[in-house]
mmCIF file of C-alpha atoms and ligand atoms in Angstrom:
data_model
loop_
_atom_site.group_PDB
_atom_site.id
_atom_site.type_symbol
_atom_site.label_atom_id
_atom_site.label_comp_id
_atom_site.label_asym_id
_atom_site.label_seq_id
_atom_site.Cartn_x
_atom_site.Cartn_y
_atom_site.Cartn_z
ATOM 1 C CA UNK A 236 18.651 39.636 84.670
ATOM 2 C CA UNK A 237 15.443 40.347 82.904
ATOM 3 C CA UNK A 238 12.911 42.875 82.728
ATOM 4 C CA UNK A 239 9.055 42.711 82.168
ATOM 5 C CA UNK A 240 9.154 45.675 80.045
ATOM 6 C CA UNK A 241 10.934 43.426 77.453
ATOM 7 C CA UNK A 242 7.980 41.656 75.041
ATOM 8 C CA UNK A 243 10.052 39.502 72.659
ATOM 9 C CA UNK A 244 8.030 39.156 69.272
ATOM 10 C CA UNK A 245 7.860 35.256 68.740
ATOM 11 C CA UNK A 246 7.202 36.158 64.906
ATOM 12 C CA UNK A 247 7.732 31.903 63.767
ATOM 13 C CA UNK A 248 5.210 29.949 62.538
ATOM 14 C CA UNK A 249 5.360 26.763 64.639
ATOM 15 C CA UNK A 250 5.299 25.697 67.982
ATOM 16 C CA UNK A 251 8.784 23.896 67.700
ATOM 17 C CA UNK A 252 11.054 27.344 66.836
ATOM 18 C CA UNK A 253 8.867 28.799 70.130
ATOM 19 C CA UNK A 254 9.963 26.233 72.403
ATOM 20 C CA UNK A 255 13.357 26.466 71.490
ATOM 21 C CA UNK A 256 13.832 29.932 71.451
ATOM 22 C CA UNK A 257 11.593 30.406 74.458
ATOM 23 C CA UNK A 258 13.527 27.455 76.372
ATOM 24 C CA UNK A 259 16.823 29.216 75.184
ATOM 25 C CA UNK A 260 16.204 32.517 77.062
ATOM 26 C CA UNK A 261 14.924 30.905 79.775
ATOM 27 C CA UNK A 262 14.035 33.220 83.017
ATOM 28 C CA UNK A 263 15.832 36.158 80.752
ATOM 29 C CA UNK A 264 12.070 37.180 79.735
ATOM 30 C CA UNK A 265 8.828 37.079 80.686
ATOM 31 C CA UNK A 266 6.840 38.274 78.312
ATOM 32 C CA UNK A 267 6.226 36.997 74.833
ATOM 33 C CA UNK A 268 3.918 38.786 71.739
ATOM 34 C CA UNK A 269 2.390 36.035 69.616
ATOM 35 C CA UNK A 270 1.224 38.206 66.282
ATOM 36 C CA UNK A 271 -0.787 37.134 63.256
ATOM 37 C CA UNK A 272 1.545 34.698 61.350
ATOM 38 C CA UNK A 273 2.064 32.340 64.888
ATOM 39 C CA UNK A 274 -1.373 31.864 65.755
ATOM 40 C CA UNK A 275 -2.824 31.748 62.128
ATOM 41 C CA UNK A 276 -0.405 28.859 61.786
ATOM 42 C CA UNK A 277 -0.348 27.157 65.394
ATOM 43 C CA UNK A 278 -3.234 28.347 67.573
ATOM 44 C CA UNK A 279 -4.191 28.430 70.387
ATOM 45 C CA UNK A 280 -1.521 25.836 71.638
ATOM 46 C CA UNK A 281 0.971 28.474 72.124
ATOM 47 C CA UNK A 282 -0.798 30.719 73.657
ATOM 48 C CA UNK A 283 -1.212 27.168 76.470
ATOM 49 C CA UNK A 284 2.408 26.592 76.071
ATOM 50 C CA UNK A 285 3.639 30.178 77.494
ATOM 51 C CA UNK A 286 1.480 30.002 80.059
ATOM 52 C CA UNK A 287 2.248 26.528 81.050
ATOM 53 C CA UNK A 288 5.914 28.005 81.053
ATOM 54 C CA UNK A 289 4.588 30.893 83.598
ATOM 55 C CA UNK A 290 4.890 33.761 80.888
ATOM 56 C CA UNK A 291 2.905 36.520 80.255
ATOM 57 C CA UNK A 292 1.510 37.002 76.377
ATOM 58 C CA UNK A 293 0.752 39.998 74.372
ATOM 59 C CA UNK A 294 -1.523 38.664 71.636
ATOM 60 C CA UNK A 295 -1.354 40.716 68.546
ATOM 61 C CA UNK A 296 -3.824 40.090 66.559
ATOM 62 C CA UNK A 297 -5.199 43.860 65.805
ATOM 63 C CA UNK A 298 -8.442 43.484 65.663
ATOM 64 C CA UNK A 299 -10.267 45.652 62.812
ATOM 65 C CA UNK A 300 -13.925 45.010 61.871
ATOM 66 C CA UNK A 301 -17.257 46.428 62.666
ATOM 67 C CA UNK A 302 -17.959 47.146 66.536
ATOM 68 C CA UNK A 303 -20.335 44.230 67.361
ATOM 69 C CA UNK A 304 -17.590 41.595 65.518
ATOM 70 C CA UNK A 305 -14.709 42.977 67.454
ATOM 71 C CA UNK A 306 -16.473 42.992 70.584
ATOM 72 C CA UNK A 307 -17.371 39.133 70.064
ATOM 73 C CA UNK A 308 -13.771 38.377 68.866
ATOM 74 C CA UNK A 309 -11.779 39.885 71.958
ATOM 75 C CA UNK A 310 -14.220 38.088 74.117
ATOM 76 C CA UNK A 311 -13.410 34.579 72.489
ATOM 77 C CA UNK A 312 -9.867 35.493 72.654
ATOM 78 C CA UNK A 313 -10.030 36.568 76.483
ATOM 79 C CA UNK A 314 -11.038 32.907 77.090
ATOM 80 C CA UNK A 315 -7.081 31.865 76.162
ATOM 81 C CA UNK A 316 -5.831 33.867 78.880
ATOM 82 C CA UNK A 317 -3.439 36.386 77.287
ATOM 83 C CA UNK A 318 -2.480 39.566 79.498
ATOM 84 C CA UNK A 319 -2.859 42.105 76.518
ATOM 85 C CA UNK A 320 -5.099 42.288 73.669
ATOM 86 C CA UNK A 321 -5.157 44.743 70.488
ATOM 87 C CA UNK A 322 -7.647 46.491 68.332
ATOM 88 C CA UNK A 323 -6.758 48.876 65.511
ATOM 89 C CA UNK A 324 -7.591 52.799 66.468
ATOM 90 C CA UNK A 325 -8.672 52.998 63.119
ATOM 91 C CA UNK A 326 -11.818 50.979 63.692
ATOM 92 C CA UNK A 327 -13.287 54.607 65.449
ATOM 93 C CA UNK A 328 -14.241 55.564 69.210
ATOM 94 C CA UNK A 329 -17.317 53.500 68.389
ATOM 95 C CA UNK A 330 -15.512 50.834 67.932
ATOM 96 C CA UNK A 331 -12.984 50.849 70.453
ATOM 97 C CA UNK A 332 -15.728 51.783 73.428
ATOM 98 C CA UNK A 333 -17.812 48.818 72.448
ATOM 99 C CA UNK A 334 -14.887 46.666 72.692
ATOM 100 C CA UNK A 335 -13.827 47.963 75.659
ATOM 101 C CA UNK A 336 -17.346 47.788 77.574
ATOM 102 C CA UNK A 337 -17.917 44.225 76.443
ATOM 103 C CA UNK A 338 -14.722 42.943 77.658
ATOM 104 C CA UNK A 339 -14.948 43.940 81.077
ATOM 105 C CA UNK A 340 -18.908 43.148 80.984
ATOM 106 C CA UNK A 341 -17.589 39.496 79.839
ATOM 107 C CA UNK A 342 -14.653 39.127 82.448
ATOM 108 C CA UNK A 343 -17.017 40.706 85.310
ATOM 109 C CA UNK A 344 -19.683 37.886 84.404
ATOM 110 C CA UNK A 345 -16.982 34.801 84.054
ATOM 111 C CA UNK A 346 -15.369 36.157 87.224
ATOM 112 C CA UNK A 347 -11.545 36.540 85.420
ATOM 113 C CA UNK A 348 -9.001 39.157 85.273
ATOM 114 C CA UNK A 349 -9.879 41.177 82.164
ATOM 115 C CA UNK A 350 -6.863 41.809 80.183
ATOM 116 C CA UNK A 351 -5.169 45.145 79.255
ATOM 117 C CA UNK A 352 -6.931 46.658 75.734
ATOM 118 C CA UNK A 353 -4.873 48.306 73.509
ATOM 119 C CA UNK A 354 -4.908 50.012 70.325
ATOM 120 C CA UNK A 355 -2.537 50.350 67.224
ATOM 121 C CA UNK A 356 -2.368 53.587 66.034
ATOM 122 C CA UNK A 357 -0.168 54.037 62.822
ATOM 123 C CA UNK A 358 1.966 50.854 62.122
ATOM 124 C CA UNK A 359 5.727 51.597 62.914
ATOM 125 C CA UNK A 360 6.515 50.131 59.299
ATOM 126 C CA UNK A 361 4.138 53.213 58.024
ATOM 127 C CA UNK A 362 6.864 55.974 56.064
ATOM 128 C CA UNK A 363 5.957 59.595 55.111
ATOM 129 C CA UNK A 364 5.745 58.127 51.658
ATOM 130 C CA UNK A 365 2.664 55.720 52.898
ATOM 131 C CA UNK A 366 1.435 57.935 55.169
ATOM 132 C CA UNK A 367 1.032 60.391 52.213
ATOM 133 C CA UNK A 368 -0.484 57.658 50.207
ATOM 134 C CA UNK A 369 -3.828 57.179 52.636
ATOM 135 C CA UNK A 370 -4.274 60.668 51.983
ATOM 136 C CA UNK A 371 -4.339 61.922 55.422
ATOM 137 C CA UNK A 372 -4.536 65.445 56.269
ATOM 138 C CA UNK A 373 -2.498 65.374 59.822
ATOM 139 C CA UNK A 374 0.605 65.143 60.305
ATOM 140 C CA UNK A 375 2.005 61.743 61.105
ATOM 141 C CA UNK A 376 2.796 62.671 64.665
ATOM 142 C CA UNK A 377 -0.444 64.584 65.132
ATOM 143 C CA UNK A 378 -3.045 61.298 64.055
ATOM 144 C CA UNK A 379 -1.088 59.362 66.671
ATOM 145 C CA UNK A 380 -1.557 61.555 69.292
ATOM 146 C CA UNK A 381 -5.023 62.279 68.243
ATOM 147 C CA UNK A 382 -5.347 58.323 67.648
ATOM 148 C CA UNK A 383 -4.218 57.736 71.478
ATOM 149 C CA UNK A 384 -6.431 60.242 72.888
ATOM 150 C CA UNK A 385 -9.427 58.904 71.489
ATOM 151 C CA UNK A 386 -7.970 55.251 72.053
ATOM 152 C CA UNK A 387 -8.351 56.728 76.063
ATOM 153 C CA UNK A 388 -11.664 58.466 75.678
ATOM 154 C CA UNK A 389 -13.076 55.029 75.180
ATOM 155 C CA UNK A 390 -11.438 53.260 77.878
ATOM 156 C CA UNK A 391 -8.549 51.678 76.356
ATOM 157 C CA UNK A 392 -5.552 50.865 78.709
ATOM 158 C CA UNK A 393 -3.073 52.317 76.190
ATOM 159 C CA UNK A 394 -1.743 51.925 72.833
ATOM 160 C CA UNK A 395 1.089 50.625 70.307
ATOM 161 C CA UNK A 396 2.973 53.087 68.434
ATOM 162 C CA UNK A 397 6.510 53.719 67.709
ATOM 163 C CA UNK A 398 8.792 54.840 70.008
ATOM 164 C CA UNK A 399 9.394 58.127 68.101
ATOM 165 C CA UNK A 400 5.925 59.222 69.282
ATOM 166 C CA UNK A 401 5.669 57.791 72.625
ATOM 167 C CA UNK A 402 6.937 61.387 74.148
ATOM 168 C CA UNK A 403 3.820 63.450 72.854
ATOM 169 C CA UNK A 404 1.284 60.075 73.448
ATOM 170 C CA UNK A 405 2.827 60.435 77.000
ATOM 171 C CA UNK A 406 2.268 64.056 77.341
ATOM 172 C CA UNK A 407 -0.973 64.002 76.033
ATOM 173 C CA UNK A 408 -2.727 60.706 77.556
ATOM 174 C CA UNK A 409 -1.178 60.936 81.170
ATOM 175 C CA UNK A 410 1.141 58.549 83.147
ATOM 176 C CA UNK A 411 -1.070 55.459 83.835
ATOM 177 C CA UNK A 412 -1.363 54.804 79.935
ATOM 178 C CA UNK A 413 0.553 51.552 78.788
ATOM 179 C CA UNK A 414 2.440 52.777 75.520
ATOM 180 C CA UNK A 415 4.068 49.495 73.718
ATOM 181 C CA UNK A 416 6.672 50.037 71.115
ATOM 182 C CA UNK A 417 7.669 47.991 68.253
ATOM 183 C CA UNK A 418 10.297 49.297 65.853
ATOM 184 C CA UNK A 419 13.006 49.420 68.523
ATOM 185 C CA UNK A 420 16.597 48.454 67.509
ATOM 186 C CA UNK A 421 19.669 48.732 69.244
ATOM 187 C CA UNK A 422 22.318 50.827 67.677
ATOM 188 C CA UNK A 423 23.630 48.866 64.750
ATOM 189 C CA UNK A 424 21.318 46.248 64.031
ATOM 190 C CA UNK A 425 19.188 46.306 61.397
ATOM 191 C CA UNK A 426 16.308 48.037 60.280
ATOM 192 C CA UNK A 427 14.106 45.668 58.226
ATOM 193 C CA UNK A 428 11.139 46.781 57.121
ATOM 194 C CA UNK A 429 10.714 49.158 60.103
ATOM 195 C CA UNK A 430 10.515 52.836 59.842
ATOM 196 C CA UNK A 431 10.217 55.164 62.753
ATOM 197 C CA UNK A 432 12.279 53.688 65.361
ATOM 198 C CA UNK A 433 14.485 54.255 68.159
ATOM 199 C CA UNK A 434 17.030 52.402 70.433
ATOM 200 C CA UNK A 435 15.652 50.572 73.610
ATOM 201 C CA UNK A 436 16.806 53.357 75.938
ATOM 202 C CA UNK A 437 15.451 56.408 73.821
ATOM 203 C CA UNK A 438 11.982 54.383 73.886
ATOM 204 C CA UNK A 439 11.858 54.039 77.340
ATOM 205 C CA UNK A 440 13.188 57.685 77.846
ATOM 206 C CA UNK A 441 10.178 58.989 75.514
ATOM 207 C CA UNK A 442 8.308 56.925 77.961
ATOM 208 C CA UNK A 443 7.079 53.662 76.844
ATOM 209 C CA UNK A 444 6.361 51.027 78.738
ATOM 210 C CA UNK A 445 7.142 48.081 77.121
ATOM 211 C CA UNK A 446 9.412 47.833 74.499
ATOM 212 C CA UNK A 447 8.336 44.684 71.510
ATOM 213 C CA UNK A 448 11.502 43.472 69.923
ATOM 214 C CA UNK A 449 11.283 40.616 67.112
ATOM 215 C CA UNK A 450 14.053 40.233 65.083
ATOM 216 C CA UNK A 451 16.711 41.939 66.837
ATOM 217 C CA UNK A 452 16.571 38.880 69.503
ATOM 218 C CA UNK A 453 14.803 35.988 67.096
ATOM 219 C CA UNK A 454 16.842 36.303 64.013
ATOM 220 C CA UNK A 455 20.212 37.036 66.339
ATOM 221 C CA UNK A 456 23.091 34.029 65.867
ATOM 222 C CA UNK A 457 23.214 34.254 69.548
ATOM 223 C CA UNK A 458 19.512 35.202 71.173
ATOM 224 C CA UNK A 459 19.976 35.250 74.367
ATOM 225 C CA UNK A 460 23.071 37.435 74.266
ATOM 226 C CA UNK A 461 21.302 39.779 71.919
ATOM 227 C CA UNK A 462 18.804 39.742 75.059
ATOM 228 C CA UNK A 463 21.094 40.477 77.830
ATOM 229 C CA UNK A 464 22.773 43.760 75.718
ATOM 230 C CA UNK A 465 18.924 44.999 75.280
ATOM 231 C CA UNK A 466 18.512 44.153 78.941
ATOM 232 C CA UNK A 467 21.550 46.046 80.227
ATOM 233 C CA UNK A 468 20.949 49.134 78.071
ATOM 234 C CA UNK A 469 17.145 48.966 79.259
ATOM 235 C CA UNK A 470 18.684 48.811 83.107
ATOM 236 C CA UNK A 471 19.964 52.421 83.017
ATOM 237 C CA UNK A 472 16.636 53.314 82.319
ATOM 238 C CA UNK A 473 14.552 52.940 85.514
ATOM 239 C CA UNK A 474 10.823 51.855 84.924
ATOM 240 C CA UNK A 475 8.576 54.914 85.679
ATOM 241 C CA UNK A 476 6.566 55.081 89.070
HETATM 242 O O1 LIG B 548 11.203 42.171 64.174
HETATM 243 P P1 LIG B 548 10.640 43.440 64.751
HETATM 244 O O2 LIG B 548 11.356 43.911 66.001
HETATM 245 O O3 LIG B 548 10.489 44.537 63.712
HETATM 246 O O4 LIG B 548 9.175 43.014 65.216
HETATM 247 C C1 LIG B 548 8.203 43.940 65.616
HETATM 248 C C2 LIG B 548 6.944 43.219 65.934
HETATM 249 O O5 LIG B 548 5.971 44.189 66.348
HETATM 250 C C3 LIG B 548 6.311 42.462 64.767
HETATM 251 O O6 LIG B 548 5.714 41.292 65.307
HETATM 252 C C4 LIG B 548 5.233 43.391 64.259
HETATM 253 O O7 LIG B 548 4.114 42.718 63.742
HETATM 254 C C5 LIG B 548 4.819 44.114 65.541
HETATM 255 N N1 LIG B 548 4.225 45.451 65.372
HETATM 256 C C6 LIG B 548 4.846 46.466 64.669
HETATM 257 N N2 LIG B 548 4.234 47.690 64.536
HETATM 258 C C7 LIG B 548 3.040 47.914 65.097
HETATM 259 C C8 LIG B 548 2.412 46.878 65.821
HETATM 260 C C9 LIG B 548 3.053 45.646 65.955
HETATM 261 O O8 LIG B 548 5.952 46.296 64.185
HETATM 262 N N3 LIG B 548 2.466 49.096 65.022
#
C-alpha cells in the first residue's frame, strides 16, 4: 500500500540515515520533503539519490528574501529536479508573483516541467502566544486565509499550512489549490514542538492534499509500520477529484 499524498519529512542530516530509512519503506512512499537541515548538510546529492530511487521530492527550503534573489534562487534550485518548491507568503504578492513568473519563464526557455510553487503561510509550530508576539492584528486563522489568497493572486500552485486551517484555505482558494500540511500526528503520538495540528484523516477531511509527516514515521522504533497505520487511516479518506 502507499499513497502519494504521504510526503515523509527526511529531517536527518546525512545521506546515510536517508538511504536507510528510504530503503526501509521501500515502495510504501513516494514522496520525500528534504527541508533546511538535510540539504544545508548534504546537498544536492540527495536530492540525485531520490530521484535515482524514482521518488518524487518536496524541497523545503522556504525561500524569504527580496523578489529579484528569490526569483534567481528557485531557478537554480529548479535545475535539481524537485517536484515542489517553497517560498515564504511573508515575502509579499511582489514577491511571490516575481517568483512565480520567472520560474515558468525559466522552465519554458530550458524546455522542463516547471515544478509546483508553494508558499508557507504561518509555521504550524507558530502558538497564539507567538502569534501575539509579531504583533499581528488578524486573527491567526484569518492571515492564513488572507496569506493563501494572495499566495493564489500571484500564481502560486498552493500553500503549506496546518491542517487546522486547510478547511477555510479550501473554501476560500478553490479546489485545484495544493494545500500541504505539516503538524499532522496520529492519535497518540507525540506532539513535539508542533502546535496546531490534526490527525492524518481530519487533514485530509479539511481538505489537504498532501499530508508532511517527520517524526511520527522517522523517529518511530518501527518506520515502516508507523507508515502503514498512517496509510490505512489515510485510505478511508478518498483523495478528492
Ligand atoms: O516531525 P514533524 O512531523 O513535525 O515534521 C514536520 C516537517 O514539516 C518538518 O520538516 C518541518 O520543517 C516542516 N514544516 C512545518 N511547518 C511548516 C512548514 C514545514 O512543520 N509550516
Amino acid at each position: 500500500m502507499s499513497d502519494n499524498r504521504l510526503i515523509v519529512a527526511l529531517d536527518f542530516h546525512n545521506i546515510d540515515d536517508v538511504k536507510q530509512l528510504v530503503n526501509e519503506l521501500g515502495d510504501s512512499v513516494n514522496y520525500y520533503k528534504v527541508g533546511m537541515e538535510l540539504f544545508y548538510s548534504v546537498g544536492a546529492e540527495v536530492v540525485k539519490f531520490l530521484k535515482s530511487s524514482n521518488k518524487n521530492i518536496f524541497l523545503d527550503l522556504k525561500l524569504h528574501d527580496i523578489p529579484n534573489t528569490v526569483a534567481g534562487g528557485l531557478c537554480s534550485l529548479m535545475n535539481l529536479g524537485a517536484n515542489i518548491l517553497n517560498i515564504h507568503a511573508g515575502g509579499g504578492y511582489t514577491m511571490m508573483k516575481t517568483a512565480a513568473e520567472r520560474l515558468k519563464m525559466e522552465a519554458d526557455l530550458l524546455k522542463i516541467e516547471r515544478p509546483k510553487l508553494i508558499a508557507v503561510t504561518v509555521l504550524t509550530s507558530i502558538n497564539q502566544e507567538d502569534w501575539e508576539g509579531l504583533g499581528y492584528n488578524l486573527q491567526m486563522k484569518g492571515q492564513v486565509v488572507r496569506l493563501a489568497k494572495l499566495a493564489q493572486k500571484a500564481g502560486l500552485d498552493g500553500v503549506v499550512a496546518s491542517p487546522q486551517e486547510a478547511k477555510a484555505i479550501r473554501e476560500a482558494c478553490g479546489k485545484d489549490f495544493l494545500i500541504v500540511t505539516p503538524g499532522v500526528r496520529p492519535a497518540g503520538a507525540a506532539i513535539n514542538d508542533q502546535s496546531r495540528i490534526a490527525t492524518p484523516s481530519q487533514a485530509l477531511t479539511n481538505g489537504a492534499t498532501h499530508l508532511v509527516i517527520g517524526r511520527p514515521i522517522i523517529a518511530a522504533e518501527n518506520p515502516k509500520e508507523a507508515t502503514q497505520r498512517i496509510l490505512e487511516e489515510m485510505s478511508t479518506i478518498p483523495a478528492a477529484q
